[in-house]
PDB file of C-alpha atoms in Angstrom:
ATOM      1  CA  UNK A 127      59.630  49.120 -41.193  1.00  0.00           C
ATOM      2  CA  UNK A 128      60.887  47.806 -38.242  1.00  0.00           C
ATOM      3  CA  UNK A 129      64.070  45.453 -40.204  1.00  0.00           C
ATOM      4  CA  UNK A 130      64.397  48.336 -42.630  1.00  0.00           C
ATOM      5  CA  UNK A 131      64.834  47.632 -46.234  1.00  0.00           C
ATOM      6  CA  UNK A 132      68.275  46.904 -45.950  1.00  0.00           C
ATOM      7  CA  UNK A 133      69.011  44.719 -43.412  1.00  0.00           C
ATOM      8  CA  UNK A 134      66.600  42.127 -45.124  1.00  0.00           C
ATOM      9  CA  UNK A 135      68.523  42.190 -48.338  1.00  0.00           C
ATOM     10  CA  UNK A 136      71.735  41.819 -46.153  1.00  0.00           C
ATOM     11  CA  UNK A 137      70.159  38.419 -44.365  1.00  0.00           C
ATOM     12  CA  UNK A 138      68.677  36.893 -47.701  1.00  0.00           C
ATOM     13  CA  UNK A 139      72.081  37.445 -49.525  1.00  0.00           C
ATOM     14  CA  UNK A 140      74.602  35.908 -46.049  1.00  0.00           C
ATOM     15  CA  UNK A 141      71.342  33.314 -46.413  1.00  0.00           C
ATOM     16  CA  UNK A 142      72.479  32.361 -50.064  1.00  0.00           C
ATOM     17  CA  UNK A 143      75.852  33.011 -49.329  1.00  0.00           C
ATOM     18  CA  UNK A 144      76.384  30.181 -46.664  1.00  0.00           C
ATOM     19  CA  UNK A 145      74.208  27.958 -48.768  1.00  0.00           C
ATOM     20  CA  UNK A 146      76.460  28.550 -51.653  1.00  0.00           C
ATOM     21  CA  UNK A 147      79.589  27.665 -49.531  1.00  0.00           C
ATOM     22  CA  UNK A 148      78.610  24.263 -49.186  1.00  0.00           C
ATOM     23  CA  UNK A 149      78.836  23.411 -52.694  1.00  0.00           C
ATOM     24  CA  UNK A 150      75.076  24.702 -54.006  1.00  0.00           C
ATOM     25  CA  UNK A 151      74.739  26.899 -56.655  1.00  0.00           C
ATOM     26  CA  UNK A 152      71.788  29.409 -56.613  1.00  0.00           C
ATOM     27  CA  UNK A 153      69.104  28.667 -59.408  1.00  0.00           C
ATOM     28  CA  UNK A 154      67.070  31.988 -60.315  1.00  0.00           C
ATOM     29  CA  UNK A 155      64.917  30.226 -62.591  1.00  0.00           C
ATOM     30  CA  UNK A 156      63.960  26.265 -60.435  1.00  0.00           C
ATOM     31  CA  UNK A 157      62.025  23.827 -62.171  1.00  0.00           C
ATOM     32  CA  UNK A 158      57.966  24.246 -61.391  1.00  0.00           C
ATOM     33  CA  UNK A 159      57.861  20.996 -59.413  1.00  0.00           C
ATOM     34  CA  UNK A 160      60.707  21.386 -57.317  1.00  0.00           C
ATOM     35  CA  UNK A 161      58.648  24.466 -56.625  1.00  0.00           C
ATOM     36  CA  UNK A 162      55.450  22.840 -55.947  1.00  0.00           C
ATOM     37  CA  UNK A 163      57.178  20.128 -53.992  1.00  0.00           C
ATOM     38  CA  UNK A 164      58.769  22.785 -51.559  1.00  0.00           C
ATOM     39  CA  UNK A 165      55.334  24.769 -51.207  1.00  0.00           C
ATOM     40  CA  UNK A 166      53.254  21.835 -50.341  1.00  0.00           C
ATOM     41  CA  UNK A 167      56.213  20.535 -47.862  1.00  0.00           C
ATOM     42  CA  UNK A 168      55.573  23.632 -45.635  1.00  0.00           C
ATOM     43  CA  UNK A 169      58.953  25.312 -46.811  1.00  0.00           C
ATOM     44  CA  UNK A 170      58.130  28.473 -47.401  1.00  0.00           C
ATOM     45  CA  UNK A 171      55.535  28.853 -44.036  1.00  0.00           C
ATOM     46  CA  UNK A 172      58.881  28.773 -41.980  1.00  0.00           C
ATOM     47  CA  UNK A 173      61.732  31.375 -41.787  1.00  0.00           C
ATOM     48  CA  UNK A 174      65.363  31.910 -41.134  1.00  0.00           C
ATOM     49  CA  UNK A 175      68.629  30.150 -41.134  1.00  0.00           C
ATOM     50  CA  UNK A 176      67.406  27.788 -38.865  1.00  0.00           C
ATOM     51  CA  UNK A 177      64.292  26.787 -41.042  1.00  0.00           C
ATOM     52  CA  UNK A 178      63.758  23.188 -42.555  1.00  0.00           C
ATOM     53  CA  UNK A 179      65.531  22.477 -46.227  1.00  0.00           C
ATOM     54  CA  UNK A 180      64.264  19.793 -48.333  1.00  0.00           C
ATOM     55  CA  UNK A 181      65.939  17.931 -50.882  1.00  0.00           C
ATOM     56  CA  UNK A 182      64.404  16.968 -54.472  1.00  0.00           C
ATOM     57  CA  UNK A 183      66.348  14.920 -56.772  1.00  0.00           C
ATOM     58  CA  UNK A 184      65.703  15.446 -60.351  1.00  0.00           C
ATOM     59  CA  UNK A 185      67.485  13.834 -63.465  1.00  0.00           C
ATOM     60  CA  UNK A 186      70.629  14.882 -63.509  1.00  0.00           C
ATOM     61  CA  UNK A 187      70.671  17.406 -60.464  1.00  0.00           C
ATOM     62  CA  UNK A 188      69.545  17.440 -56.692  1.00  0.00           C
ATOM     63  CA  UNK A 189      67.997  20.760 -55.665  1.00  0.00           C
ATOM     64  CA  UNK A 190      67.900  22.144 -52.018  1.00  0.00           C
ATOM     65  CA  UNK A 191      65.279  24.462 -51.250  1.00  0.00           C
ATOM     66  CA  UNK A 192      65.507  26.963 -48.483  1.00  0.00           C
ATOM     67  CA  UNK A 193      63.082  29.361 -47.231  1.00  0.00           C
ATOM     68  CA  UNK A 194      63.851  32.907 -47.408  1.00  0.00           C
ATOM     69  CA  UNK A 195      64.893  34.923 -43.853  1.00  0.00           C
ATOM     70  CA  UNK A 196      61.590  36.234 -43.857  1.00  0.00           C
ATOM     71  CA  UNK A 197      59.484  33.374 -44.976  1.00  0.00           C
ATOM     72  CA  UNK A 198      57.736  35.141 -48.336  1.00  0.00           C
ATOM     73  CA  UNK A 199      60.058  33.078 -51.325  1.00  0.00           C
ATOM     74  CA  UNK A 200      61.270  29.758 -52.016  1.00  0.00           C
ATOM     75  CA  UNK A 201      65.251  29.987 -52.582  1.00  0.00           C
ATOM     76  CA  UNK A 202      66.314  26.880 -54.561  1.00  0.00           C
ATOM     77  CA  UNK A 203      70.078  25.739 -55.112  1.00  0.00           C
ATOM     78  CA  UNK A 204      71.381  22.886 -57.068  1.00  0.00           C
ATOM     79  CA  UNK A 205      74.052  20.407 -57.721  1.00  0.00           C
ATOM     80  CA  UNK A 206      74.883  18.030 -60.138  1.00  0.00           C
ATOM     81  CA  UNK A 207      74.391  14.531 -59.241  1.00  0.00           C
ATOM     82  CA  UNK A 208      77.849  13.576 -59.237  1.00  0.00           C
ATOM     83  CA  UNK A 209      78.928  15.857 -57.123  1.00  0.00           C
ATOM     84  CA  UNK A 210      76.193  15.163 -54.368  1.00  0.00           C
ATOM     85  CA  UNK A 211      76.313  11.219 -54.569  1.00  0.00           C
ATOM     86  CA  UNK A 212      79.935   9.691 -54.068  1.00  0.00           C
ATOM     87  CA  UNK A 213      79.977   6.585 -56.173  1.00  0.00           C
ATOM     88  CA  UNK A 214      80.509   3.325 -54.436  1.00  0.00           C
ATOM     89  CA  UNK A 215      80.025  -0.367 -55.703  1.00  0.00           C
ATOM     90  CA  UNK A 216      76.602  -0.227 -55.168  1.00  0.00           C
ATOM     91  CA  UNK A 217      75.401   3.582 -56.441  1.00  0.00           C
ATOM     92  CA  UNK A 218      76.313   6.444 -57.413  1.00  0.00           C
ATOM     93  CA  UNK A 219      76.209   9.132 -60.342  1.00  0.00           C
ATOM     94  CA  UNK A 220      77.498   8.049 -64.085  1.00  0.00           C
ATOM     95  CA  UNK A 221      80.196  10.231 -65.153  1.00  0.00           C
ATOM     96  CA  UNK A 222      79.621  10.068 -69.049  1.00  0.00           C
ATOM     97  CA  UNK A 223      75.611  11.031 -68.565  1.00  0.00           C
ATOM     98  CA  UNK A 224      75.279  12.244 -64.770  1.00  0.00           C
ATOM     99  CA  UNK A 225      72.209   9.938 -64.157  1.00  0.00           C
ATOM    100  CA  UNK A 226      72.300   8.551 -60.777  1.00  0.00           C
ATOM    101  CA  UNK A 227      73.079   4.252 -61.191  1.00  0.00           C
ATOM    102  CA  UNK A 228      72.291   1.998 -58.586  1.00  0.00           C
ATOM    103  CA  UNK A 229      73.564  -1.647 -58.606  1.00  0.00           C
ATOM    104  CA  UNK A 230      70.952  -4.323 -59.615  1.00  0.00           C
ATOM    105  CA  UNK A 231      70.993  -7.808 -58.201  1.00  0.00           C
ATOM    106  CA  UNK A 232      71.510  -9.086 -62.080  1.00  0.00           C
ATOM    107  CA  UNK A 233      74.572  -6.941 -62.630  1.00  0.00           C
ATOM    108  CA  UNK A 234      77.998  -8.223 -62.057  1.00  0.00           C
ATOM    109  CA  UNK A 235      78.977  -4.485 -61.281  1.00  0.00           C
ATOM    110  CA  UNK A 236      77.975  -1.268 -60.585  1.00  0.00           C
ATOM    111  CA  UNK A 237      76.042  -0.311 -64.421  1.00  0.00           C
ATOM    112  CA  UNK A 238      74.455   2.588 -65.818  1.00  0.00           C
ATOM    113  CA  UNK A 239      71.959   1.501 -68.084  1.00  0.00           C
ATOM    114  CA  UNK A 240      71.636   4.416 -70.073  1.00  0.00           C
ATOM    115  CA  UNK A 241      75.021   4.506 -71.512  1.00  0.00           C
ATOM    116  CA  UNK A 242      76.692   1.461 -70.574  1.00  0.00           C
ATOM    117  CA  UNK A 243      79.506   2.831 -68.182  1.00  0.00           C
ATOM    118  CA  UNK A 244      80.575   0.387 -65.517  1.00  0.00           C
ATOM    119  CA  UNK A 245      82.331   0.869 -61.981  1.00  0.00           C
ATOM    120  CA  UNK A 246      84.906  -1.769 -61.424  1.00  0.00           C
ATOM    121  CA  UNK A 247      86.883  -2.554 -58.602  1.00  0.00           C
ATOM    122  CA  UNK A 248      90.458  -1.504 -59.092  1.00  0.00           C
ATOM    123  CA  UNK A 249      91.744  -5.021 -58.937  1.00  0.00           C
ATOM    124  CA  UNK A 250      89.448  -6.225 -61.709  1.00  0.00           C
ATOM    125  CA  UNK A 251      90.281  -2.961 -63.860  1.00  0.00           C
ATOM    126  CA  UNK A 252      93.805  -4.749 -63.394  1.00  0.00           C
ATOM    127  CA  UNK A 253      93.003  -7.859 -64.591  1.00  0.00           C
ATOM    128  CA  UNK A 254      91.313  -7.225 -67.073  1.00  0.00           C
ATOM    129  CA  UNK A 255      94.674  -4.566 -68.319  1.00  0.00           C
ATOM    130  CA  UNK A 256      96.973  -7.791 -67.732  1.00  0.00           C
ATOM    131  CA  UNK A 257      95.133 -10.391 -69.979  1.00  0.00           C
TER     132      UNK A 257
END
């Protein structure tokens, strides 16, 4: 073996290590389509620290998937919507039901239209304390 066993468990683990230090947390078990989505995007054909990462955004997560130092797995890492998006006045992530809301030109504000939340300016949060 010219890596020797060791040294490749070393380089996946300071692989998921430096992944996980910007804010993704290791999945063992990703969904199938992230999966399928990763394959067919050439991730896992590539290898190393420097190889490409793709980003799939599912319901209430977004996944990051990562080949592996040697280019034989898929390593996928997640994070919940609301911490990936930063809400603004025109999108962002509910914080009652995590499902990512984008602003419609019929709503007066920022709506999620599964639950009913709405993101107000601060100054119209105001008013509306004062009347």
């Amino acid at each position: 073996m010219p890596n020797g066993g060791h040294q490749r468990q070393e380089d996946e683990e300071e692989l998921i290590k430096s992944v996980e230090n910007d804010g993704w947390n290791y999945y063992p078990d990703p969904p199938d389509w992230v999966l399928e989505n990763a394959r067919s995007d050439g991730i896992d054909k590539s290898a190393g620290f420097d190889a490409p990462q793709k980003r799939y955004h599912g319901d209430n997560y977004v996944y990051l998937a990562v080949s592996s130092v040697h280019g034989r797995d898929i390593h996928v890492f997640s994070q919940k919507k609301s911490e990936y998006h930063e809400t603004t006045p025109e999108e962002g992530v509910c914080p009652n039901c995590q499902a990512y809301v984008q602003r419609y030109d019929e709503d007066d504000y920022l709506t999620c239209h599964r639950c009913g939340w709405q993101y107000k300016p601060l100054k119209e949060r105001l008013r509306n304390l004062i009347r």
